[in-house]
C-alpha cells in the first residue's frame, strides 16, 4: 500500500499505525476521533455496545461491487482509526440487508440464497480458516484447516445448511451421495481461501436466507465475489492477526448513505475526509 495516497485527514482523527505483516509502517498518531464530551453524548446501542474493535466496510451504493475497509479500536477517548483504509471487493450484485446483530429496516431488500449480494449490517466473527495445517502466528480465534474434503453447505434443504462439514464425517446414501445437493469445497486450487474468516451471517441457519459468508483473499484478477468480501492476501493476514476476541470485535458493512443514516444510533466512528 502506498502511504502517499492516504486521503487528507480530518484534524480531529487519531490513527494508529501498528507493526505490519510484511513491511514497516509509519509510526504516526493524530488527534482523538471524538472529543470526550461528544462521546458522552452518543447513545450506546446493542449493535456494537461492548465492542472495542470494529471492522467497517463502506461501499458507495447498494449495487457497488467494491468498497473501503476501515479498522477502529475504542478506548476511553472513543473510536480511533487503526492503520490506513484499503479497498475490498464485494459481490457482483452489490449489497442487501443480512441477518446479524441489527434489525433490518422494513421494506428494504434483504439477502436470500443465490442473490449474489454481500450482507449489510452488523455481524460477529466466526472461525478463522486457511490452507495451512497450523494457524499463522498471532491468531487468537479458533482456526480450521480448509481442505478439499471440507465443504460449506449451501443446500437449503440440508440439515448442514450454512455449516462447515467434512465429507469424511458424514454418512453417504446407498449410491454414495453426500447429504447435500450443493456446497462449496473449501480447499481450492486458487488463492481465495488461503486465509479467511467466517462472518456469522444468518447464525440460526434459516433456510434460504444466505449461507457461507466469508472475508477471504481476492482472486488474482480481483473479480467480484458471489456474496463474500475479499481483499489482498497481506491485508487478510494482517486482519486475522489484529482481531482479538477479548475485545468483542464486530464487522459492519453498509453503503455510504446507510452508514451516515445509522452513524449516531449505532455509535459508529466518523471517517477520514476524502
XYZ file of C-alpha atoms in Angstrom:
274
model
C 0.000 0.000 0.000
C 1.310 3.428 -0.952
C 1.015 5.595 2.138
C 1.484 8.682 -0.034
C -2.026 8.103 -1.353
C -3.716 8.329 2.047
C -6.612 10.838 1.780
C -6.496 14.184 3.564
C -7.266 13.673 7.226
C -9.745 15.479 9.383
C -7.924 17.314 12.195
C -9.990 15.504 14.856
C -8.932 11.964 13.867
C -6.378 9.827 15.636
C -4.814 6.998 13.638
C -2.572 4.217 14.888
C -0.029 2.630 12.555
C 0.996 -0.763 14.026
C 3.768 -3.154 13.053
C 2.625 -4.699 9.749
C 2.592 -8.229 8.468
C 5.197 -7.753 5.742
C 6.624 -4.234 5.932
C 7.363 -1.338 8.245
C 4.575 1.203 8.763
C 4.773 4.861 9.611
C 4.652 5.385 13.417
C 2.064 8.179 13.408
C -0.617 9.352 15.825
C -3.128 12.058 15.153
C -5.723 13.682 17.355
C -8.620 11.853 19.006
C -11.502 10.882 16.747
C -14.059 12.317 19.121
C -13.751 14.764 21.958
C -14.722 13.199 25.265
C -17.791 15.445 25.541
C -19.030 14.358 22.119
C -18.512 10.705 23.006
C -20.557 11.071 26.193
C -23.438 12.473 24.154
C -23.627 9.425 21.837
C -26.040 6.616 22.700
C -24.656 3.101 23.006
C -26.790 0.556 21.209
C -26.985 -3.219 21.132
C -25.334 -3.306 17.707
C -21.774 -2.677 18.886
C -22.166 -1.972 22.596
C -19.268 -3.585 24.453
C -17.176 -3.899 21.293
C -13.704 -2.348 21.297
C -12.646 -3.389 17.793
C -14.510 -2.621 14.597
C -14.014 -3.717 11.004
C -16.057 -1.328 8.880
C -16.718 -1.669 5.148
C -18.392 1.241 3.389
C -19.494 0.906 -0.248
C -20.611 3.813 -2.463
C -24.109 2.365 -3.132
C -26.208 -0.758 -2.592
C -25.172 -2.008 -6.051
C -21.434 -1.341 -5.703
C -19.016 -4.215 -6.205
C -16.153 -2.561 -4.287
C -15.820 -0.663 -1.015
C -13.281 0.599 1.513
C -12.391 -1.260 4.700
C -11.521 0.679 7.871
C -10.197 -0.626 11.200
C -11.031 1.026 14.527
C -10.264 0.449 18.179
C -12.125 2.046 21.076
C -10.633 3.315 24.327
C -11.625 5.985 26.842
C -11.251 8.640 24.121
C -13.685 6.828 21.822
C -13.084 5.230 18.433
C -9.585 5.582 16.951
C -8.735 4.643 13.381
C -6.076 1.952 13.183
C -3.893 1.670 10.080
C -4.995 3.141 6.735
C -8.122 2.021 4.828
C -7.869 -0.433 1.971
C -10.023 -1.453 -0.971
C -12.155 -4.600 -0.836
C -14.195 -6.487 -3.413
C -17.872 -7.233 -2.819
C -20.409 -9.477 -4.519
C -21.152 -8.870 -8.185
C -24.709 -7.662 -7.417
C -23.728 -5.419 -4.504
C -25.260 -5.488 -1.007
C -28.520 -6.469 0.715
C -29.507 -6.482 4.395
C -28.330 -9.667 6.096
C -29.190 -11.340 9.392
C -26.891 -10.373 12.245
C -26.956 -8.239 15.400
C -29.002 -5.458 13.805
C -32.666 -5.026 12.958
C -33.378 -4.688 9.262
C -35.347 -1.586 8.213
C -38.813 -2.572 6.969
C -39.394 -2.605 3.247
C -35.714 -2.734 2.238
C -34.043 -5.516 0.255
C -32.895 -8.477 2.359
C -30.390 -11.119 1.381
C -31.552 -14.501 0.075
C -29.661 -17.571 -1.051
C -28.185 -17.185 -4.523
C -28.781 -13.430 -4.883
C -25.032 -12.772 -5.304
C -25.124 -9.942 -2.778
C -22.869 -9.384 0.228
C -24.723 -8.950 3.543
C -25.148 -5.476 5.021
C -25.488 -4.934 8.771
C -23.633 -5.749 12.000
C -22.107 -9.186 12.474
C -19.876 -11.229 14.769
C -16.799 -13.118 13.563
C -16.729 -16.898 13.441
C -13.899 -19.355 12.797
C -10.692 -18.389 11.006
C -9.504 -20.724 8.268
C -6.727 -21.346 5.768
C -4.873 -23.881 3.689
C -2.048 -24.375 6.196
C -2.297 -27.150 8.766
C -1.376 -24.742 11.566
C -2.644 -21.183 12.068
C -0.443 -18.205 11.244
C 1.382 -16.677 14.239
C -0.716 -14.456 16.461
C -4.146 -15.914 15.642
C -6.442 -15.850 18.683
C -9.606 -17.341 17.163
C -10.367 -20.998 16.505
C -8.598 -21.994 13.291
C -9.866 -24.559 10.757
C -7.694 -26.022 8.001
C -9.534 -25.919 4.685
C -9.074 -28.999 2.508
C -10.924 -30.482 -0.454
C -12.775 -32.739 1.986
C -14.215 -29.735 3.840
C -17.447 -28.249 2.496
C -19.559 -25.228 3.350
C -23.086 -26.373 2.597
C -25.421 -24.005 0.713
C -28.179 -26.537 0.021
C -31.278 -25.030 1.686
C -32.780 -28.489 2.154
C -29.823 -29.941 4.040
C -29.575 -30.174 7.822
C -25.973 -28.950 7.349
C -27.043 -25.701 5.638
C -24.653 -22.798 6.336
C -22.128 -25.052 8.099
C -18.619 -26.414 7.613
C -18.770 -30.207 7.249
C -16.113 -32.723 6.251
C -17.307 -35.255 3.700
C -15.388 -37.852 5.683
C -17.565 -37.023 8.717
C -20.975 -37.867 7.232
C -22.749 -40.981 6.030
C -23.406 -41.274 2.284
C -26.549 -42.847 0.887
C -26.694 -46.237 -0.855
C -25.342 -44.799 -4.125
C -22.593 -42.773 -2.487
C -24.218 -39.349 -2.468
C -23.436 -36.823 0.256
C -26.325 -35.482 2.390
C -26.490 -32.199 0.444
C -27.055 -31.231 -3.175
C -24.752 -28.223 -3.320
C -21.792 -26.876 -1.395
C -18.507 -25.014 -1.672
C -15.329 -27.052 -1.399
C -13.096 -25.085 0.942
C -9.824 -26.434 -0.451
C -9.406 -24.648 -3.790
C -6.693 -24.528 -6.438
C -6.963 -20.717 -6.316
C -5.802 -18.318 -3.589
C -9.353 -17.413 -2.483
C -9.413 -19.406 0.759
C -5.693 -19.337 1.555
C -6.760 -17.174 4.502
C -10.295 -16.362 5.592
C -12.750 -15.534 8.353
C -16.320 -16.758 8.715
C -18.849 -13.930 9.072
C -21.699 -15.024 11.339
C -24.445 -14.065 8.910
C -27.696 -15.984 9.401
C -26.314 -17.726 12.518
C -29.568 -19.641 13.041
C -29.130 -21.088 9.509
C -32.633 -20.151 8.386
C -33.084 -21.928 5.025
C -32.855 -19.580 2.059
C -31.583 -16.547 3.967
C -27.976 -16.851 2.780
C -25.018 -19.037 3.678
C -21.236 -19.378 3.660
C -20.288 -15.710 4.020
C -16.569 -15.039 4.485
C -13.847 -12.471 4.429
C -11.183 -14.002 2.185
C -8.346 -13.361 -0.257
C -9.002 -11.672 -3.598
C -8.704 -13.702 -6.755
C -5.695 -12.802 -8.880
C -7.961 -10.895 -11.282
C -9.699 -9.073 -8.360
C -13.079 -10.135 -9.751
C -16.184 -9.699 -7.614
C -17.457 -12.461 -5.324
C -20.722 -14.385 -5.085
C -21.554 -12.950 -1.623
C -18.333 -12.533 0.333
C -15.906 -9.657 0.898
C -12.395 -10.147 -0.488
C -9.079 -8.319 -0.124
C -5.357 -8.609 -0.819
C -3.607 -11.520 0.884
C -1.344 -9.414 3.121
C -4.347 -7.393 4.302
C -6.286 -10.572 5.061
C -3.426 -11.987 7.112
C -2.932 -8.689 8.932
C -6.634 -8.587 9.822
C -6.564 -12.138 11.193
C -3.606 -11.286 13.412
C -5.121 -7.990 14.580
C -8.560 -9.213 15.668
C -8.796 -10.039 19.368
C -11.856 -11.932 20.688
C -11.292 -10.368 24.126
C -12.197 -7.016 22.544
C -15.505 -8.383 21.151
C -14.910 -7.176 17.595
C -17.751 -6.535 15.172
C -17.990 -6.464 11.387
C -20.145 -3.663 9.958
C -20.807 -3.441 6.214
C -23.021 -0.748 4.709
C -23.455 1.510 1.686
C -22.411 5.115 2.362
C -25.897 6.621 2.629
C -26.993 3.960 5.125
C -23.764 4.318 7.100
C -24.496 8.030 7.586
C -28.126 7.245 8.445
C -27.094 4.963 11.329
C -23.911 6.797 12.354
C -25.311 8.131 15.627
C -27.832 5.420 16.541
C -25.250 2.655 16.132
C -22.397 4.673 17.694
C -20.271 4.273 14.578
C -16.996 6.183 14.152
C -16.502 9.135 11.840
C -14.392 8.544 8.752
C -11.485 10.463 7.289
C -12.333 13.204 4.834
C -11.610 12.337 1.215
